[in-house]
Structure formats: C-alpha cells, structure tokens
Coordinates of C-alpha atoms in Angstrom, one line a residue:
M1 CA 0.0 0.0 0.0
K2 CA 1.4 3.4 -1.0
T3 CA 2.6 5.5 1.9
F4 CA 2.8 9.3 2.2
T5 CA 4.6 12.0 4.1
P6 CA 2.8 13.0 7.3
D7 CA 1.1 16.4 7.5
S8 CA 1.8 16.7 11.2
S9 CA 5.4 16.8 12.5
I10 CA 4.3 15.1 15.7
A11 CA 2.8 12.0 13.9
S12 CA 4.9 9.1 15.1
D13 CA 3.8 6.7 12.4
V14 CA 1.9 6.3 9.1
I15 CA -0.5 3.4 8.6
P16 CA -2.1 4.2 5.2
S17 CA -5.8 3.6 4.8
P18 CA -7.3 3.0 1.4
N19 CA -10.7 4.2 2.6
H20 CA -10.7 7.8 1.3
G21 CA -11.3 9.9 -1.8
D22 CA -11.2 13.5 -3.0
R23 CA -13.0 16.3 -1.2
N24 CA -16.2 17.2 -3.1
N25 CA -16.6 20.4 -5.0
G26 CA -13.0 21.6 -4.2
R27 CA -13.9 21.9 -0.5
V28 CA -11.1 22.5 1.9
A29 CA -11.1 21.4 5.5
D30 CA -12.2 24.1 8.0
M31 CA -13.4 21.8 10.8
I32 CA -11.9 19.2 13.1
L33 CA -14.1 16.4 14.2
L34 CA -13.2 14.4 17.2
H35 CA -14.3 10.8 17.8
Y36 CA -13.5 7.9 20.0
T37 CA -12.9 4.5 18.4
G38 CA -15.5 2.7 20.6
M39 CA -13.8 -0.7 20.2
P40 CA -12.5 -3.0 22.9
D41 CA -8.8 -3.1 21.7
V42 CA -6.4 -0.9 19.9
E43 CA -5.5 -3.4 17.2
G44 CA -9.1 -4.0 16.2
A45 CA -9.7 -0.2 16.1
I46 CA -6.7 0.4 13.8
A47 CA -7.6 -2.5 11.6
Q48 CA -11.2 -1.2 11.2
L49 CA -9.9 2.2 10.1
C50 CA -7.1 1.0 7.8
T51 CA -8.5 -2.2 6.1
P52 CA -10.0 -2.1 2.6
G53 CA -13.7 -2.7 2.5
T54 CA -14.6 -1.4 6.0
D55 CA -15.6 1.9 4.4
V56 CA -14.4 3.9 7.5
S57 CA -11.2 5.9 8.1
A58 CA -9.8 9.0 9.8
H59 CA -6.9 11.3 9.1
Y60 CA -5.4 10.6 12.5
I61 CA -5.5 8.1 15.3
V62 CA -4.4 9.1 18.8
L63 CA -3.3 6.2 21.0
E64 CA -3.6 6.1 24.8
D65 CA 0.1 6.6 25.3
G66 CA 0.1 9.8 23.2
R67 CA 1.5 8.4 20.0
I68 CA -0.2 9.7 16.9
V69 CA -0.7 7.7 13.7
Q70 CA -1.8 9.3 10.4
S71 CA -3.8 7.2 8.1
V72 CA -5.2 9.6 5.5
P73 CA -3.5 12.7 4.0
E74 CA -5.2 15.9 5.2
A75 CA -5.9 16.9 1.6
K76 CA -8.1 13.8 1.1
R77 CA -11.6 13.1 2.2
A78 CA -11.6 10.5 5.0
W79 CA -14.8 8.6 5.8
H80 CA -15.4 9.3 9.5
A81 CA -18.5 11.5 9.9
G82 CA -21.2 9.4 8.2
V83 CA -24.7 10.9 7.9
S84 CA -24.2 14.2 9.7
S85 CA -24.8 17.9 9.5
W86 CA -23.5 21.2 11.0
A87 CA -24.4 24.8 10.3
G88 CA -26.3 23.8 7.1
E89 CA -23.4 21.6 5.8
D90 CA -24.3 18.0 5.1
D91 CA -21.1 16.7 3.7
I92 CA -19.0 16.9 6.9
N93 CA -16.4 14.5 5.5
S94 CA -15.5 17.0 2.8
C95 CA -15.1 19.9 5.1
S96 CA -13.3 18.2 8.1
I97 CA -10.2 16.6 9.5
G98 CA -11.2 13.4 11.4
V99 CA -9.4 12.5 14.6
E100 CA -10.1 9.1 16.2
I101 CA -9.1 8.8 19.8
I102 CA -8.5 5.3 21.1
N103 CA -11.1 4.7 23.8
R104 CA -13.4 1.8 24.3
G105 CA -16.4 4.0 24.6
H106 CA -19.8 3.7 26.2
D107 CA -20.4 0.1 25.1
W108 CA -17.2 -1.2 26.6
G109 CA -16.9 0.6 30.0
Y110 CA -16.0 4.1 28.8
P111 CA -12.7 4.7 30.6
D112 CA -11.2 8.1 31.3
F113 CA -8.9 9.6 28.7
P114 CA -5.3 9.5 29.8
S115 CA -3.6 12.8 30.3
R116 CA -0.8 11.9 27.7
Q117 CA -3.5 11.2 25.1
I118 CA -5.3 14.5 25.7
A119 CA -2.0 16.4 25.5
A120 CA -1.4 14.7 22.1
V121 CA -4.9 15.6 20.9
I122 CA -4.3 19.2 21.9
A123 CA -0.9 19.4 20.2
L124 CA -2.3 17.7 17.0
C125 CA -5.3 20.0 16.8
R126 CA -3.3 23.1 17.4
G127 CA -1.1 22.2 14.5
I128 CA -4.0 21.5 12.2
M129 CA -5.8 24.8 13.3
L130 CA -2.6 26.7 12.5
R131 CA -1.9 25.1 9.2
R132 CA -5.5 25.3 8.0
K133 CA -6.7 28.5 9.8
I134 CA -9.5 26.6 11.5
A135 CA -11.5 28.6 14.0
A136 CA -11.8 27.3 17.6
H137 CA -15.6 26.9 17.4
R138 CA -15.1 24.6 14.4
V139 CA -13.5 21.9 16.6
L140 CA -16.5 19.6 17.3
A141 CA -17.6 16.3 18.6
H142 CA -19.0 13.5 16.4
S143 CA -22.1 13.6 18.6
D144 CA -22.6 17.3 17.7
V145 CA -22.9 16.6 14.0
A146 CA -24.8 13.3 14.3
P147 CA -26.7 13.5 17.6
A148 CA -29.2 10.8 16.7
R149 CA -26.5 8.2 16.1
K150 CA -23.4 9.1 18.1
K151 CA -22.2 9.7 21.6
D152 CA -18.5 10.2 21.0
P153 CA -16.2 11.4 22.3
G154 CA -18.7 11.7 25.1
E155 CA -19.2 13.5 28.4
K156 CA -15.8 12.3 29.9
F157 CA -13.9 14.1 27.2
P158 CA -12.2 17.1 28.8
W159 CA -13.2 19.9 26.4
H160 CA -12.3 22.5 29.0
L161 CA -8.7 21.4 28.9
L162 CA -8.6 21.7 25.1
A163 CA -10.2 25.2 25.3
N164 CA -7.6 26.3 27.8
S165 CA -5.0 25.6 25.1
G166 CA -7.0 27.4 22.4
V167 CA -8.6 24.3 20.9
G168 CA -12.4 24.3 20.7
H169 CA -15.1 26.7 22.0
W170 CA -16.1 26.6 25.7
V171 CA -17.6 28.6 28.5
Q172 CA -17.9 27.5 32.1
P173 CA -21.1 25.6 32.4
A174 CA -23.8 27.2 34.5
P175 CA -24.4 25.4 37.8
I176 CA -27.3 22.9 38.0
V177 CA -30.1 24.3 40.1
R178 CA -33.7 23.5 40.7
G179 CA -36.2 25.3 38.4
E180 CA -38.4 25.0 35.4
T181 CA -37.4 22.7 32.6
L182 CA -38.3 22.0 29.0
K183 CA -38.7 18.3 28.3
L184 CA -40.1 15.8 25.9
G185 CA -43.7 16.4 24.7
L186 CA -43.8 20.1 25.6
I187 CA -45.1 22.5 23.0
S188 CA -44.3 26.2 23.6
D189 CA -42.6 29.4 22.4
D190 CA -39.8 28.6 24.9
V191 CA -39.1 25.4 23.1
A192 CA -39.1 27.2 19.7
N193 CA -36.6 29.7 21.1
M194 CA -34.4 27.0 22.4
Q195 CA -34.5 25.2 19.1
A196 CA -33.6 28.5 17.3
A197 CA -30.6 29.0 19.7
L198 CA -29.3 25.5 19.1
A199 CA -29.7 26.0 15.4
K200 CA -27.8 29.3 15.5
Y201 CA -25.0 27.5 17.1
G202 CA -24.9 25.0 14.3
Y203 CA -27.0 22.0 15.4
N204 CA -29.4 20.5 12.9
V205 CA -32.7 20.9 14.8
P206 CA -36.1 21.9 13.4
I207 CA -37.7 25.0 14.8
H208 CA -41.4 24.2 15.3
G209 CA -41.9 24.6 19.1
K210 CA -42.4 20.9 20.0
F211 CA -39.9 19.2 22.2
D212 CA -39.8 16.0 20.2
G213 CA -37.4 13.1 20.0
P214 CA -35.0 14.8 17.5
T215 CA -34.9 17.9 19.7
M216 CA -34.1 15.8 22.8
E217 CA -31.3 14.1 20.9
V218 CA -29.7 17.5 20.1
V219 CA -30.1 18.7 23.7
T220 CA -28.4 15.5 24.8
A221 CA -25.5 16.1 22.4
F222 CA -25.2 19.7 23.5
Q223 CA -25.0 18.5 27.2
R224 CA -22.3 15.9 26.4
H225 CA -20.1 18.6 24.9
F226 CA -20.8 21.7 26.9
R227 CA -22.6 20.7 30.1
P228 CA -21.4 17.2 30.9
A229 CA -22.3 17.1 34.6
R230 CA -25.7 15.7 33.8
V231 CA -26.6 14.3 30.4
D232 CA -30.3 13.7 30.4
G233 CA -31.8 15.5 27.4
I234 CA -33.9 17.8 29.6
A235 CA -33.3 21.5 29.0
D236 CA -32.9 22.9 32.5
H237 CA -31.7 26.3 33.6
S238 CA -28.1 25.2 33.5
T239 CA -28.4 23.9 29.9
M240 CA -30.1 27.0 28.6
S241 CA -27.8 29.4 30.4
T242 CA -24.8 27.6 29.1
L243 CA -26.2 27.7 25.5
H244 CA -26.9 31.4 25.6
A245 CA -23.4 32.1 27.1
L246 CA -21.8 30.2 24.2
L247 CA -23.8 32.1 21.7
A248 CA -22.9 35.4 23.3
S249 CA -19.2 34.5 23.1
L250 CA -19.4 33.4 19.5
P251 CA -18.4 35.9 16.7
A252 CA -21.5 37.2 15.1
D253 CA -20.4 36.1 11.6
A254 CA -20.0 32.5 13.0
M255 CA -23.7 32.1 13.8
T256 CA -25.9 30.0 11.5
T257 CA -28.9 31.6 9.8
V258 CA -32.0 29.8 11.0
T259 CA -35.5 29.6 9.6
A260 CA -38.5 28.4 11.5
A261 CA -40.3 25.3 10.2
K262 CA -43.6 26.1 8.3

C-alpha cells in the first residue's frame, strides 16, 4: 500500500488507509471532528480504520500513550463522519479533518482519557488549526454533527482542557439548580426559542416549538459537549444558560442563519 509524508510533524507513524477519496466540490477542511474509536482493543480499532472494505477511516488516530498515527493525508476526504450535519453543511467529510481517539467508549466501559493522550490531541489539533486556519468553534464532537447516532467522544472528554489551550469553543457551564425545565412532549414558544438558539450555534434541529425526539437528541448532544455534569436531554436552567453564554461568546459572523419550520 502506498505511503505518504505525514502532514503533522508530531505524527509518530503512518499506517495508510485505502478508505478515502477527493473532497467534493473543491472543499477545503475548515473543521476538526473528534471521535472515540468505541472498540475493545487498539489493534481492532486500527484494523477497522485501515483495512480495505470497511468503508471507514480517519486522518489521525491518537493512542492512549500519546502516539499519533496518520492514516489519510489531510488533503483527502476521509470517511469518518457518516450521515451528519452542521451549520447547514451536510457533507461533513468534505469539510473536516477526522481525529479518532483510542477509547473503548460507552459500550465497553468508557474509561477516562489518559492525560498523555489528551496532551497529544491538543498538540495535534493546534497544529491543524494553525496550518488550515480553523477557528476554535469549528472543533466539534462527532455527537454534535450526528446527535441521533453518536455519543463520541462523550461526556468524559475534557473539552475544557482543550479550550484552555485554544482548541475548541467553551464557556464555564452554569451550575445545575432547581427550576423549570423544557422536556419531551412540551409545545411552547420557549421550546421554539431553544431550538432556534441550538440551530444558531450549528445544530441540525427543526424550529417548530415541539420538544420531540430529535430535539431531545440534540439537547443531549449539547450537554455531552458543553454541560457534561448531567446528560439527560432535559433543557434545564443550566443547559439554557450555558447555551446562551456560548452564543454570546461566538463571533456574530459565525452564527448560523436559521428559519422556523412552516
């Protein structure tokens, strides 16, 4: 299998994956998408990402000891996002760099991410952001772009540590307190306003005022990333306050234009 020169100077190895193609419509990467591998062992995860016919791949794989393997050149379109959407963009593979982080995930005990691994993720992402001029708010979770299907990298992933190093968008989550909540089945203007706020941030959520299943999935994804202390899909005061603080800290030209459903 043909090898290539790593894009990142901190990549310790190259294991080429045949599972990639050209980015569609001349698209360039302006997003980093973080995943966990969600498999019980390292060897199986790497084989899944680098074997012909599996139809999955990522640009980088970050091991638990901090080693970084590159499998797809950054210029190419890796197959890591699947059916996904963010800020009106449906071809996430064409606009993103995919980073798979070795972790067994929710189905296999979901261990903490080792500090060496997180340091490597930070260093890798900082280099990609610098080379490709990627904005901090365009470093996202797989669960952000595919909330109905994915949980990764999950609520244990330390986004606050990444943000302290300039990787990703973050505000201190509002404390969890007793109060009114928006939950499944509710129909109200408050629900529509929440949906509009989530859509402005980039989530693919309809704006029709009903707290339905897809809305709950998006709220859950938001909590996994930005308010991980309690992930339950219920829009409490903490969730809403954190969402509005994130929007307030986002550059105006970064917000997504939203339209209410007819």
